[in-house]
Amino acid sequence: MSTYQVGYFVGSLSSTSINRILSRALIKLAPADLQFTEIPIGDLPLYSPDFDADYPPAARALKEAIGRASAVLFVTPEYNRSIPGALKNAIDWASRPWGQNSFNHMPAAVIGASPGQIGTALAQQSLRGVLSFCNARQMTAPEAYISLRPGLITDDGEVTDDSTATFLSDFMREFRDHIERVLTVLPRD
Ligand code: FNR
């Protein structure tokens, strides 16, 4: 059985992030052949092309972490109906310098949680557009817009509702199958 290294991004810098809580649940519910490492985004300076000739250590670490991954998972809030700036900044760093786009052909999936009813749908739509331009190989379905009411997932990632747990574990199983399909056609070096 192959093991796939999944690098995951939490699109929130909040110390009480519900998306980090969601990421814990996803890791617990994922198939055993997925192994997870968070790719941190909080220490990155704002991207500028001025850095292209000599990336700072945090940005080098970001690109190296993506380089070690077989796939990437984005677990993100919605900010003002779009992608949180910290996450977009990380993607911009990873996509450059020109010709060294870290997301090229990378298997990817997007999910997010909000307290509201639309569960980050618009942020995910924005993110999907960005990842398309970056040529990431996204899982298109299932989509997952998680409306996270208090208590649905405990702080350490236990899902308290059976249908939500089934939905999230199905999502991760589909992601695993998607990774396998993409890497069969487009193996990473
Ligand atoms: C929000 N929030 C929010 N929620 C939403 O459903 N759609 C939105 O467009 C926004 N916009 C927004 C902007 C900003 C700047 C903040 C701080 C918050 C609310 C958001 O869903 C809520 O704060 C979540 O808890 C954020 O996720 P994390 O940080 O807890 O993972």
Short mmCIF file of C-alpha atoms and ligand atoms in Angstrom, two decimals:
data_model
loop_
_atom_site.label_atom_id
_atom_site.label_comp_id
_atom_site.label_asym_id
_atom_site.label_seq_id
_atom_site.Cartn_x
_atom_site.Cartn_y
_atom_site.Cartn_z
CA MET A 1 0.00 0.00 0.00
CA SER A 2 1.34 3.42 -0.95
CA THR A 3 1.41 6.16 1.65
CA TYR A 4 0.62 9.69 0.58
CA GLN A 5 2.06 12.70 2.35
CA VAL A 6 -0.59 15.40 2.58
CA GLY A 7 0.56 18.93 3.35
CA TYR A 8 -2.35 20.89 4.75
CA PHE A 9 -2.93 24.62 4.98
CA VAL A 10 -5.16 26.15 7.63
CA GLY A 11 -6.22 29.47 6.15
CA SER A 12 -6.73 31.13 9.55
CA LEU A 13 -4.20 32.66 11.93
CA SER A 14 -6.71 32.69 14.77
CA SER A 15 -5.65 30.91 17.97
CA THR A 16 -9.25 29.65 18.26
CA SER A 17 -9.72 28.76 14.59
CA ILE A 18 -12.70 26.56 13.82
CA ASN A 19 -10.92 25.57 10.62
CA ARG A 20 -8.02 24.20 12.65
CA ILE A 21 -10.59 22.21 14.63
CA LEU A 22 -12.02 20.96 11.33
CA SER A 23 -8.52 19.99 10.17
CA ARG A 24 -8.10 17.86 13.31
CA ALA A 25 -11.35 16.05 12.54
CA LEU A 26 -10.35 15.46 8.93
CA ILE A 27 -7.03 13.96 9.98
CA LYS A 28 -8.76 11.63 12.45
CA LEU A 29 -11.31 10.50 9.83
CA ALA A 30 -8.89 10.12 6.91
CA PRO A 31 -7.82 6.77 5.43
CA ALA A 32 -4.76 5.27 7.11
CA ASP A 33 -2.57 5.70 4.05
CA LEU A 34 -2.76 9.50 4.24
CA GLN A 35 -0.16 11.14 6.49
CA PHE A 36 -0.53 14.80 7.36
CA THR A 37 1.88 17.66 7.95
CA GLU A 38 0.73 21.23 8.43
CA ILE A 39 2.33 23.78 6.14
CA PRO A 40 2.46 26.93 8.26
CA ILE A 41 1.68 30.32 6.72
CA GLY A 42 1.77 32.67 9.70
CA ASP A 43 5.44 33.72 9.55
CA LEU A 44 5.55 34.61 5.88
CA PRO A 45 6.24 38.25 5.01
CA LEU A 46 4.04 39.80 2.36
CA TYR A 47 5.08 38.56 -1.06
CA SER A 48 6.90 40.90 -3.44
CA PRO A 49 8.62 40.04 -6.73
CA ASP A 50 11.64 41.79 -5.22
CA PHE A 51 12.25 38.54 -3.30
CA ASP A 52 12.24 36.33 -6.40
CA ALA A 53 16.03 36.27 -6.70
CA ASP A 54 16.50 35.37 -3.05
CA TYR A 55 13.54 34.02 -1.08
CA PRO A 56 13.59 34.59 2.72
CA PRO A 57 13.83 31.52 5.01
CA ALA A 58 10.09 31.29 5.74
CA ALA A 59 9.26 31.27 2.06
CA ARG A 60 11.96 28.71 1.27
CA ALA A 61 10.56 26.52 4.05
CA LEU A 62 7.10 26.87 2.54
CA LYS A 63 8.23 25.75 -0.90
CA GLU A 64 10.29 22.89 0.56
CA ALA A 65 7.31 21.70 2.59
CA ILE A 66 5.09 21.67 -0.49
CA GLY A 67 7.87 19.90 -2.37
CA ARG A 68 7.85 17.09 0.21
CA ALA A 69 4.08 16.63 -0.11
CA SER A 70 2.28 14.25 -2.47
CA ALA A 71 -0.86 16.39 -2.23
CA VAL A 72 -2.18 19.52 -0.54
CA LEU A 73 -5.37 20.15 1.41
CA PHE A 74 -6.74 23.64 2.06
CA VAL A 75 -8.93 24.08 5.15
CA THR A 76 -9.97 27.68 5.11
CA PRO A 77 -12.35 30.27 6.46
CA GLU A 78 -14.10 32.80 4.27
CA TYR A 79 -13.08 36.43 4.77
CA ASN A 80 -15.34 39.03 3.21
CA ARG A 81 -16.66 36.47 0.74
CA SER A 82 -13.16 35.50 -0.43
CA ILE A 83 -9.81 33.93 0.51
CA PRO A 84 -8.17 35.14 3.75
CA GLY A 85 -5.20 37.37 2.91
CA ALA A 86 -2.70 35.21 4.81
CA LEU A 87 -3.61 32.18 2.72
CA LYS A 88 -3.56 34.08 -0.57
CA ASN A 89 -0.15 35.45 0.37
CA ALA A 90 1.15 31.92 0.99
CA ILE A 91 -0.17 30.76 -2.37
CA ASP A 92 1.47 33.72 -4.09
CA TRP A 93 4.83 32.85 -2.51
CA ALA A 94 4.47 29.19 -3.47
CA SER A 95 3.53 30.00 -7.05
CA ARG A 96 6.73 31.94 -7.69
CA PRO A 97 9.46 32.59 -8.85
CA TRP A 98 8.14 32.27 -12.37
CA GLY A 99 8.77 28.76 -13.65
CA GLN A 100 9.01 27.32 -10.13
CA ASN A 101 5.33 27.08 -9.28
CA SER A 102 5.07 24.62 -6.40
CA PHE A 103 1.46 23.71 -7.19
CA ASN A 104 2.03 22.57 -10.77
CA HIS A 105 0.20 19.22 -11.20
CA MET A 106 -0.21 18.92 -7.43
CA PRO A 107 -3.27 16.94 -6.27
CA ALA A 108 -5.36 19.30 -4.15
CA ALA A 109 -8.63 19.57 -2.26
CA VAL A 110 -10.47 22.47 -0.68
CA ILE A 111 -12.76 22.50 2.36
CA GLY A 112 -13.75 25.08 4.93
CA ALA A 113 -15.95 25.92 7.88
CA SER A 114 -17.83 29.00 8.99
CA PRO A 115 -20.42 29.58 11.69
CA GLY A 116 -22.82 30.78 8.98
CA GLN A 117 -25.02 28.90 6.55
CA ILE A 118 -22.94 29.05 3.37
CA GLY A 119 -19.95 27.34 4.99
CA THR A 120 -17.21 29.21 3.04
CA ALA A 121 -18.72 28.49 -0.39
CA LEU A 122 -17.59 31.81 -1.85
CA ALA A 123 -14.08 31.59 -0.39
CA GLN A 124 -13.76 28.11 -1.85
CA GLN A 125 -14.95 29.34 -5.23
CA SER A 126 -12.26 32.04 -5.17
CA LEU A 127 -9.65 29.57 -4.02
CA ARG A 128 -10.56 27.12 -6.76
CA GLY A 129 -10.00 29.83 -9.35
CA VAL A 130 -6.57 30.62 -7.93
CA LEU A 131 -5.58 26.96 -7.78
CA SER A 132 -6.74 26.45 -11.36
CA PHE A 133 -4.39 29.17 -12.51
CA CYS A 134 -1.64 27.51 -10.46
CA ASN A 135 -2.38 24.27 -12.35
CA ALA A 136 -3.14 22.27 -9.21
CA ARG A 137 -5.15 19.11 -9.95
CA GLN A 138 -8.19 19.76 -7.81
CA MET A 139 -10.77 17.33 -6.60
CA THR A 140 -13.96 18.79 -8.05
CA ALA A 141 -16.41 16.64 -6.09
CA PRO A 142 -17.49 16.16 -3.42
CA GLU A 143 -17.64 19.78 -2.33
CA ALA A 144 -17.70 20.43 1.42
CA TYR A 145 -19.18 23.57 2.91
CA ILE A 146 -19.18 23.05 6.65
CA SER A 147 -21.51 25.13 8.77
CA LEU A 148 -19.90 24.60 12.15
CA ARG A 149 -22.31 25.08 15.03
CA PRO A 150 -20.78 25.01 18.53
CA GLY A 151 -20.19 21.44 19.73
CA LEU A 152 -20.37 19.80 16.30
CA ILE A 153 -16.63 19.08 16.53
CA THR A 154 -14.79 19.06 19.86
CA ASP A 155 -11.57 21.08 20.16
CA ASP A 156 -9.49 17.95 19.68
CA GLY A 157 -11.36 16.98 16.53
CA GLU A 158 -14.03 14.48 17.58
CA VAL A 159 -17.15 14.86 15.44
CA THR A 160 -20.25 14.57 17.62
CA ASP A 161 -22.78 14.05 14.82
CA ASP A 162 -22.78 10.73 12.92
CA SER A 163 -23.93 12.10 9.56
CA THR A 164 -21.25 14.81 9.63
CA ALA A 165 -18.59 12.26 10.56
CA THR A 166 -19.70 10.05 7.65
CA PHE A 167 -19.70 13.00 5.27
CA LEU A 168 -16.19 14.09 6.31
CA SER A 169 -14.76 10.57 6.17
CA ASP A 170 -16.30 10.09 2.70
CA PHE A 171 -14.72 13.39 1.64
CA MET A 172 -11.29 12.21 2.79
CA ARG A 173 -11.70 8.80 1.14
CA GLU A 174 -12.60 10.53 -2.12
CA PHE A 175 -9.56 12.78 -1.71
CA ARG A 176 -7.35 9.75 -1.21
CA ASP A 177 -8.74 8.18 -4.41
CA HIS A 178 -8.25 11.48 -6.24
CA ILE A 179 -4.60 11.66 -5.13
CA GLU A 180 -4.01 8.12 -6.34
CA ARG A 181 -5.61 8.85 -9.72
CA VAL A 182 -3.64 12.06 -10.26
CA LEU A 183 -0.32 10.54 -9.21
CA THR A 184 -0.89 7.52 -11.45
CA VAL A 185 -0.93 9.84 -14.45
CA LEU A 186 1.32 12.58 -13.12
CA PRO A 187 3.84 11.04 -10.69
CA ARG A 188 5.79 13.53 -8.61
CA ASP A 189 9.56 13.40 -8.99
C1 FNR B 1 -15.37 36.75 8.74
N1 FNR B 1 -16.38 35.80 8.79
C2 FNR B 1 -17.07 35.48 7.63
N2 FNR B 1 -17.90 34.39 7.58
C3 FNR B 1 -18.52 34.07 6.42
O1 FNR B 1 -19.25 33.08 6.39
N3 FNR B 1 -18.33 34.81 5.30
C4 FNR B 1 -17.53 35.90 5.27
O2 FNR B 1 -17.36 36.54 4.25
C5 FNR B 1 -16.86 36.27 6.48
N4 FNR B 1 -16.02 37.34 6.52
C6 FNR B 1 -15.21 37.53 7.59
C7 FNR B 1 -14.18 38.47 7.53
C8 FNR B 1 -13.31 38.63 8.59
C9 FNR B 1 -12.17 39.60 8.49
C10 FNR B 1 -13.46 37.82 9.74
C11 FNR B 1 -12.50 37.95 10.90
C12 FNR B 1 -14.48 36.90 9.82
C13 FNR B 1 -16.65 35.04 10.00
C14 FNR B 1 -15.82 33.77 10.01
O3 FNR B 1 -16.51 32.76 9.30
C15 FNR B 1 -15.57 33.32 11.43
O4 FNR B 1 -14.85 34.33 12.12
C16 FNR B 1 -14.79 32.03 11.48
O5 FNR B 1 -14.66 31.61 12.82
C17 FNR B 1 -13.43 32.18 10.84
O6 FNR B 1 -12.77 30.94 10.78
P1 FNR B 1 -11.60 30.58 11.81
O7 FNR B 1 -10.62 31.71 11.85
O8 FNR B 1 -12.27 30.42 13.18
O9 FNR B 1 -11.04 29.30 11.31
#
